[in-house]
Short mmCIF file of C-alpha atoms in Angstrom, two decimals:
data_model
loop_
_atom_site.label_atom_id
_atom_site.label_comp_id
_atom_site.label_asym_id
_atom_site.label_seq_id
_atom_site.Cartn_x
_atom_site.Cartn_y
_atom_site.Cartn_z
CA UNK A 33 3.14 1.06 27.53
CA UNK A 34 3.04 -2.04 29.73
CA UNK A 35 4.65 -3.15 27.35
CA UNK A 36 8.64 -4.19 27.60
CA UNK A 37 10.79 -1.89 25.34
CA UNK A 38 7.87 0.60 24.99
CA UNK A 39 7.00 1.68 28.12
CA UNK A 40 6.67 5.57 29.06
CA UNK A 41 9.15 6.55 26.83
CA UNK A 42 7.57 4.81 23.45
CA UNK A 43 4.19 6.94 24.53
CA UNK A 44 6.05 9.63 24.71
CA UNK A 45 7.84 9.26 21.02
CA UNK A 46 3.67 8.83 19.98
CA UNK A 47 2.32 11.75 20.88
CA UNK A 48 5.92 13.55 19.26
CA UNK A 49 4.43 12.39 16.22
CA UNK A 50 2.83 13.72 13.25
CA UNK A 51 1.86 11.21 10.74
CA UNK A 52 -0.47 12.08 7.75
CA UNK A 53 -3.02 9.77 6.40
CA UNK A 54 -4.05 10.24 2.48
CA UNK A 55 -6.90 8.45 2.24
CA UNK A 56 -9.86 7.86 4.77
CA UNK A 57 -11.32 5.08 2.97
CA UNK A 58 -11.19 1.16 3.68
CA UNK A 59 -7.77 1.32 4.68
CA UNK A 60 -7.89 4.85 6.54
CA UNK A 61 -10.44 4.15 8.77
CA UNK A 62 -8.51 0.87 10.35
CA UNK A 63 -5.08 3.35 10.23
CA UNK A 64 -6.95 6.24 12.09
CA UNK A 65 -8.43 4.48 14.45
CA UNK A 66 -5.94 2.58 15.67
CA UNK A 67 -3.10 5.69 15.39
CA UNK A 68 -5.44 7.61 17.14
CA UNK A 69 -6.26 5.20 20.02
CA UNK A 70 -2.23 4.85 20.80
CA UNK A 71 -2.15 8.62 21.02
CA UNK A 72 -0.37 9.85 17.83
CA UNK A 73 -0.06 13.16 18.51
CA UNK A 74 -0.62 15.35 15.27
CA UNK A 75 -2.39 12.87 12.74
CA UNK A 76 -3.45 14.58 9.09
CA UNK A 77 -6.17 13.44 7.14
CA UNK A 78 -6.93 14.20 3.39
CA UNK A 79 -10.28 12.85 2.00
CA UNK A 80 -12.40 15.49 0.28
CA UNK A 81 -14.86 12.74 -0.62
CA UNK A 82 -18.22 12.02 1.55
CA UNK A 83 -19.52 8.96 3.39
CA UNK A 84 -21.86 6.76 0.68
CA UNK A 85 -23.76 3.43 1.58
CA UNK A 86 -21.36 1.92 -0.35
CA UNK A 87 -18.50 2.47 1.96
CA UNK A 88 -20.58 0.96 5.07
CA UNK A 89 -19.24 -2.27 5.34
CA UNK A 90 -15.99 -1.38 5.38
CA UNK A 91 -15.03 2.20 6.23
CA UNK A 92 -15.72 1.11 9.56
CA UNK A 93 -15.62 4.75 11.51
CA UNK A 94 -18.71 5.94 9.59
CA UNK A 95 -22.58 5.11 10.30
CA UNK A 96 -25.58 4.87 8.65
CA UNK A 97 -25.93 8.56 10.20
CA UNK A 98 -22.60 10.25 8.70
CA UNK A 99 -23.81 8.72 4.81
CA UNK A 100 -23.56 12.53 3.03
CA UNK A 101 -21.14 14.07 5.98
CA UNK A 102 -17.57 14.25 4.59
CA UNK A 103 -15.25 11.55 5.77
CA UNK A 104 -12.13 13.62 6.71
CA UNK A 105 -14.77 15.99 9.68
CA UNK A 106 -16.37 12.38 10.61
CA UNK A 107 -13.23 10.41 10.71
CA UNK A 108 -11.84 13.10 12.61
CA UNK A 109 -14.91 13.38 15.08
CA UNK A 110 -15.27 9.63 16.13
CA UNK A 111 -10.77 9.37 16.65
CA UNK A 112 -10.93 12.21 18.74
CA UNK A 113 -13.85 11.15 20.51
CA UNK A 114 -12.01 7.87 21.26
CA UNK A 115 -8.59 9.82 22.04
CA UNK A 116 -9.53 13.61 22.73
CA UNK A 117 -5.72 13.95 23.70
CA UNK A 118 -4.87 13.91 19.95
CA UNK A 119 -4.48 16.82 17.49
CA UNK A 120 -5.38 16.14 14.00
CA UNK A 121 -5.49 18.54 11.04
CA UNK A 122 -8.66 17.95 8.67
CA UNK A 123 -8.19 18.45 5.18
CA UNK A 124 -11.34 18.64 2.49
CA UNK A 125 -9.22 18.06 -0.73
CA UNK A 126 -7.94 16.01 -3.49
CA UNK A 127 -3.95 15.46 -2.78
CA UNK A 128 -2.65 16.63 -6.27
CA UNK A 129 0.94 18.52 -7.69
CA UNK A 130 -0.16 21.52 -6.58
CA UNK A 131 -0.28 20.71 -2.74
CA UNK A 132 1.18 17.51 -1.88
CA UNK A 133 4.76 18.83 -1.51
CA UNK A 134 3.43 21.82 1.01
CA UNK A 135 1.40 19.12 3.21
CA UNK A 136 3.73 15.75 3.39
CA UNK A 137 6.61 18.47 4.31
CA UNK A 138 5.07 19.55 7.81
CA UNK A 139 4.63 15.21 9.24
CA UNK A 140 7.25 12.77 10.02
CA UNK A 141 5.68 10.18 8.22
CA UNK A 142 3.18 9.26 5.50
CA UNK A 143 0.77 6.59 5.18
CA UNK A 144 -0.55 6.24 2.10
CA UNK A 145 -4.24 4.96 2.13
CA UNK A 146 -5.26 6.34 -1.63
CA UNK A 147 -6.93 4.35 -3.81
CA UNK A 148 -5.65 5.43 -7.25
CA UNK A 149 -2.22 4.86 -8.93
CA UNK A 150 -1.84 8.51 -9.83
CA UNK A 151 -1.84 9.14 -6.11
CA UNK A 152 -0.04 6.62 -5.14
CA UNK A 153 3.24 7.94 -7.35
CA UNK A 154 2.63 11.62 -6.28
CA UNK A 155 2.72 10.07 -2.63
CA UNK A 156 5.77 8.45 -3.57
CA UNK A 157 7.93 11.38 -5.77
CA UNK A 158 7.10 13.88 -2.60
CA UNK A 159 8.29 11.73 -0.50
CA UNK A 160 11.76 10.81 -2.49
CA UNK A 161 12.18 14.27 -2.76
CA UNK A 162 11.43 15.46 0.74
CA UNK A 163 13.44 12.36 2.20
CA UNK A 164 10.16 10.76 4.10
CA UNK A 165 9.30 7.64 4.27
CA UNK A 166 5.60 6.17 3.41
CA UNK A 167 3.84 3.29 4.32
CA UNK A 168 2.02 1.88 1.34
CA UNK A 169 -1.28 -0.38 1.29
CA UNK A 170 -2.94 -1.45 -1.45
CA UNK A 171 -5.60 -4.21 -1.57
CA UNK A 172 -7.62 -6.18 -4.97
CA UNK A 173 -10.69 -7.89 -3.95
CA UNK A 174 -9.01 -10.62 -1.39
CA UNK A 175 -5.51 -9.23 -1.35
CA UNK A 176 -3.46 -6.39 -0.28
CA UNK A 177 0.24 -5.06 -0.46
CA UNK A 178 1.92 -3.87 2.09
CA UNK A 179 5.52 -1.82 2.12
CA UNK A 180 7.50 1.02 4.47
CA UNK A 181 8.81 2.95 0.85
CA UNK A 182 11.73 4.90 1.13
CA UNK A 183 12.17 4.36 5.26
CA UNK A 184 16.49 4.76 6.07
CA UNK A 185 17.13 1.60 6.97
CA UNK A 186 19.46 0.85 10.63
CA UNK A 187 22.45 1.11 8.08
CA UNK A 188 21.59 4.11 6.83
CA UNK A 189 20.40 3.58 3.74
CA UNK A 190 17.06 4.10 2.71
CA UNK A 191 14.80 1.45 1.74
CA UNK A 192 13.60 0.92 -2.31
CA UNK A 193 10.71 3.19 -3.45
CA UNK A 194 7.35 2.59 -5.02
CA UNK A 195 8.55 3.37 -7.86
CA UNK A 196 11.80 0.62 -7.60
CA UNK A 197 8.79 -1.95 -7.21
CA UNK A 198 6.18 -0.82 -9.86
CA UNK A 199 7.60 1.41 -12.95
CA UNK A 200 5.05 3.38 -14.28
CA UNK A 201 3.31 1.49 -16.80
CA UNK A 202 -0.27 0.89 -18.19
CA UNK A 203 -1.80 2.00 -14.64
CA UNK A 204 -5.00 3.62 -16.47
CA UNK A 205 -6.09 -0.15 -17.30
CA UNK A 206 -5.95 -1.25 -14.41
CA UNK A 207 -7.11 1.53 -12.25
CA UNK A 208 -9.63 -0.83 -10.57
CA UNK A 209 -10.83 -0.27 -6.94
CA UNK A 210 -12.97 -1.24 -4.72
CA UNK A 211 -15.82 0.22 -5.70
CA UNK A 212 -15.32 -0.63 -8.66
CA UNK A 213 -14.32 -5.08 -8.03
CA UNK A 214 -15.97 -5.22 -4.62
CA UNK A 215 -13.81 -6.20 -1.73
CA UNK A 216 -14.47 -7.99 1.14
CA UNK A 217 -15.19 -5.78 4.17
CA UNK A 218 -12.15 -7.08 6.55
CA UNK A 219 -9.59 -7.13 4.19
CA UNK A 220 -8.64 -3.15 4.11
CA UNK A 221 -9.38 -3.60 8.28
CA UNK A 222 -5.94 -6.32 8.05
CA UNK A 223 -4.08 -4.46 5.44
CA UNK A 224 -4.62 -1.00 7.53
CA UNK A 225 -4.19 -2.04 10.65
CA UNK A 226 -0.62 -3.79 9.43
CA UNK A 227 0.39 -0.26 8.46
CA UNK A 228 -1.11 1.43 11.37
CA UNK A 229 1.85 -1.58 13.20
CA UNK A 230 4.43 -0.65 10.77
CA UNK A 231 4.07 3.60 11.94
CA UNK A 232 3.89 2.52 15.26
CA UNK A 233 6.68 0.31 14.94
CA UNK A 234 8.68 3.10 13.01
CA UNK A 235 8.10 5.83 15.07
CA UNK A 236 9.12 4.16 18.20
CA UNK A 237 11.88 1.61 16.58
CA UNK A 238 10.81 -1.33 18.30
CA UNK A 239 10.55 -4.59 16.41
CA UNK A 240 11.30 -4.14 12.19
CA UNK A 241 10.12 -2.51 9.64
CA UNK A 242 8.71 -4.31 6.57
CA UNK A 243 11.11 -2.49 4.38
CA UNK A 244 12.83 -3.74 1.57
CA UNK A 245 9.90 -6.39 0.91
CA UNK A 246 6.72 -6.42 -0.69
CA UNK A 247 4.00 -8.14 2.25
CA UNK A 248 1.61 -9.60 -0.11
CA UNK A 249 -1.54 -11.47 1.66
CA UNK A 250 -4.32 -13.55 0.38
CA UNK A 251 -7.31 -13.35 2.87
CA UNK A 252 -9.22 -16.37 1.13
CA UNK A 253 -6.06 -18.64 1.81
CA UNK A 254 -4.68 -17.11 4.63
CA UNK A 255 -0.96 -17.09 2.86
CA UNK A 256 1.78 -13.89 3.08
CA UNK A 257 4.11 -13.84 0.32
CA UNK A 258 7.17 -12.10 0.78
CA UNK A 259 8.82 -10.97 -2.43
CA UNK A 260 11.98 -9.06 -1.47
CA UNK A 261 12.35 -5.97 -3.52
CA UNK A 262 15.53 -3.61 -4.33
CA UNK A 263 16.17 0.14 -4.33
CA UNK A 264 16.82 1.44 -8.42
CA UNK A 265 19.87 3.89 -8.07
CA UNK B 199 6.91 -24.15 -15.86
CA UNK B 200 4.51 -22.79 -13.16
CA UNK B 201 3.60 -19.30 -12.93
CA UNK B 202 1.54 -17.74 -10.41
CA UNK B 203 -0.71 -14.72 -10.68
CA UNK B 204 -1.38 -11.95 -8.25
CA UNK B 205 -4.32 -9.33 -8.24
CA UNK B 206 -6.14 -7.71 -11.70
CA UNK B 207 -3.92 -11.03 -13.78
CA UNK B 208 -5.73 -13.09 -11.83
CA UNK B 209 -9.03 -11.22 -13.70
CA UNK B 210 -7.50 -10.70 -16.65
CA UNK B 211 -6.18 -14.27 -17.28
CA UNK B 212 -9.01 -16.51 -15.18
CA UNK B 213 -7.03 -18.78 -13.57
CA UNK B 214 -4.21 -18.09 -10.69
CA UNK B 215 -1.47 -19.95 -12.44
CA UNK B 216 -0.60 -20.31 -15.91
CA UNK B 217 1.48 -23.27 -17.54
CA UNK B 218 4.79 -21.97 -19.85
CA UNK B 219 7.69 -23.39 -21.24
CA UNK B 220 10.97 -22.78 -19.69
CA UNK B 221 12.63 -19.47 -20.79
CA UNK B 222 16.00 -18.49 -20.39
CA UNK B 223 15.54 -15.16 -18.37
CA UNK B 224 13.01 -12.51 -16.90
CA UNK B 225 13.24 -10.31 -20.38
CA UNK B 226 12.15 -13.49 -22.81
CA UNK B 227 9.80 -14.75 -20.28
CA UNK B 228 7.68 -11.82 -20.56
CA UNK B 229 7.96 -11.60 -24.19
CA UNK B 230 6.82 -15.32 -24.70
CA UNK B 231 4.05 -14.79 -21.69
CA UNK B 232 2.73 -11.46 -24.11
CA UNK B 233 2.67 -14.17 -27.17
CA UNK B 234 0.55 -16.47 -25.08
CA UNK B 235 -1.70 -14.28 -23.55
CA UNK B 236 -1.81 -11.01 -25.61
CA UNK B 237 -4.03 -9.17 -22.80
CA UNK B 238 -1.26 -8.91 -20.43
CA UNK B 239 0.02 -6.39 -22.60
CA UNK B 240 -2.73 -3.81 -21.12
CA UNK B 241 -0.97 -4.70 -17.51
CA UNK B 242 1.61 -3.05 -16.05
CA UNK B 243 3.58 -6.39 -13.80
CA UNK B 244 6.47 -6.67 -12.54
CA UNK B 245 8.20 -10.25 -12.86
CA UNK B 246 8.90 -12.13 -9.45
CA UNK B 247 11.88 -15.37 -9.27
CA UNK B 248 12.36 -17.21 -6.34
CA UNK B 249 10.35 -14.29 -4.42
CA UNK B 250 12.93 -11.70 -5.68
CA UNK B 251 12.07 -8.86 -8.04
CA UNK B 252 13.29 -8.82 -11.26
CA UNK B 253 15.81 -5.94 -12.31
CA UNK B 254 18.31 -6.81 -14.63
CA UNK B 255 17.45 -10.21 -16.77
CA UNK B 256 17.41 -11.79 -13.99
CA UNK B 257 18.17 -15.85 -15.21
CA UNK B 258 15.70 -18.43 -14.65
CA UNK B 259 16.17 -22.04 -14.40
CA UNK B 260 14.34 -25.49 -14.12
CA UNK B 261 12.52 -25.12 -11.43
CA UNK B 262 12.19 -21.38 -9.89
CA UNK B 263 9.40 -20.06 -8.47
CA UNK B 264 7.92 -17.52 -10.86
CA UNK B 265 5.58 -14.28 -9.54
CA UNK B 266 3.83 -11.81 -11.64
CA UNK B 267 3.20 -8.83 -9.80
CA UNK B 268 0.67 -6.28 -10.49
CA UNK B 269 0.24 -2.98 -8.32
CA UNK B 270 -3.24 -3.02 -6.37
CA UNK B 271 -4.93 0.11 -6.86
CA UNK B 272 -7.75 0.01 -3.90
CA UNK B 273 -7.99 1.06 -0.90
#
């Protein structure tokens, strides 16, 4: 709040914002933690999974005592313990074609912290239909991707979508999530924090949103590559 | 011509870069990649030329920076 260009007005914008976080895993934990701490007024949490011992190195909202409990519930408790002034809405379910549009329509911004391509395309298609922006994060071993899709740019045009970058193809062959390939625990922390940063910029209008480009971060070599992307008409 | 790989493509090929003969455009590069590394047929990826994702069979010139980008499933 003390920051220039942010102030009381920025804090009020955060309080009035409604953000949906799809997936409360490696990416979702830092996103939820920082958005809650920042004071985003309403945060939706979608996850049907339960905490497993193999999650703990990267899903840092959860403790050993939480093993076997619902992630959505524990995540909500933890971020509200940090900031009791926020409201959370818990969805203990899997986002699918029957519920995606209804749930997403309730929010201003969606954060894609999912771990499979089916959900990523589902989020994309629902957000495009509903004209909502969404913050994409994806990780593989030591690399992470970030972009803000379907975001209204300053000139009024919409930024590219997930499908503009990755048309549907052989995803089944390469759906290797962190449980299968392994991931260094810090990487989702870095990419998730970058996603939360984009959300805060989008809500408050400060800085430049990571739209129209795909960022690829490599945690082994500390490199960031920025690829230009275009909206397909 | 050096081609940079990312994500699962590094796992598939076992290298971070591969060396290819120069192709005149993105489509012919993709065909040549599949011939030299048939395993790539099983993967979804897009080609970036000089950090611009290819949408229209862009021309490739000597010295261009080529990258193959797969989506990342993990979260």
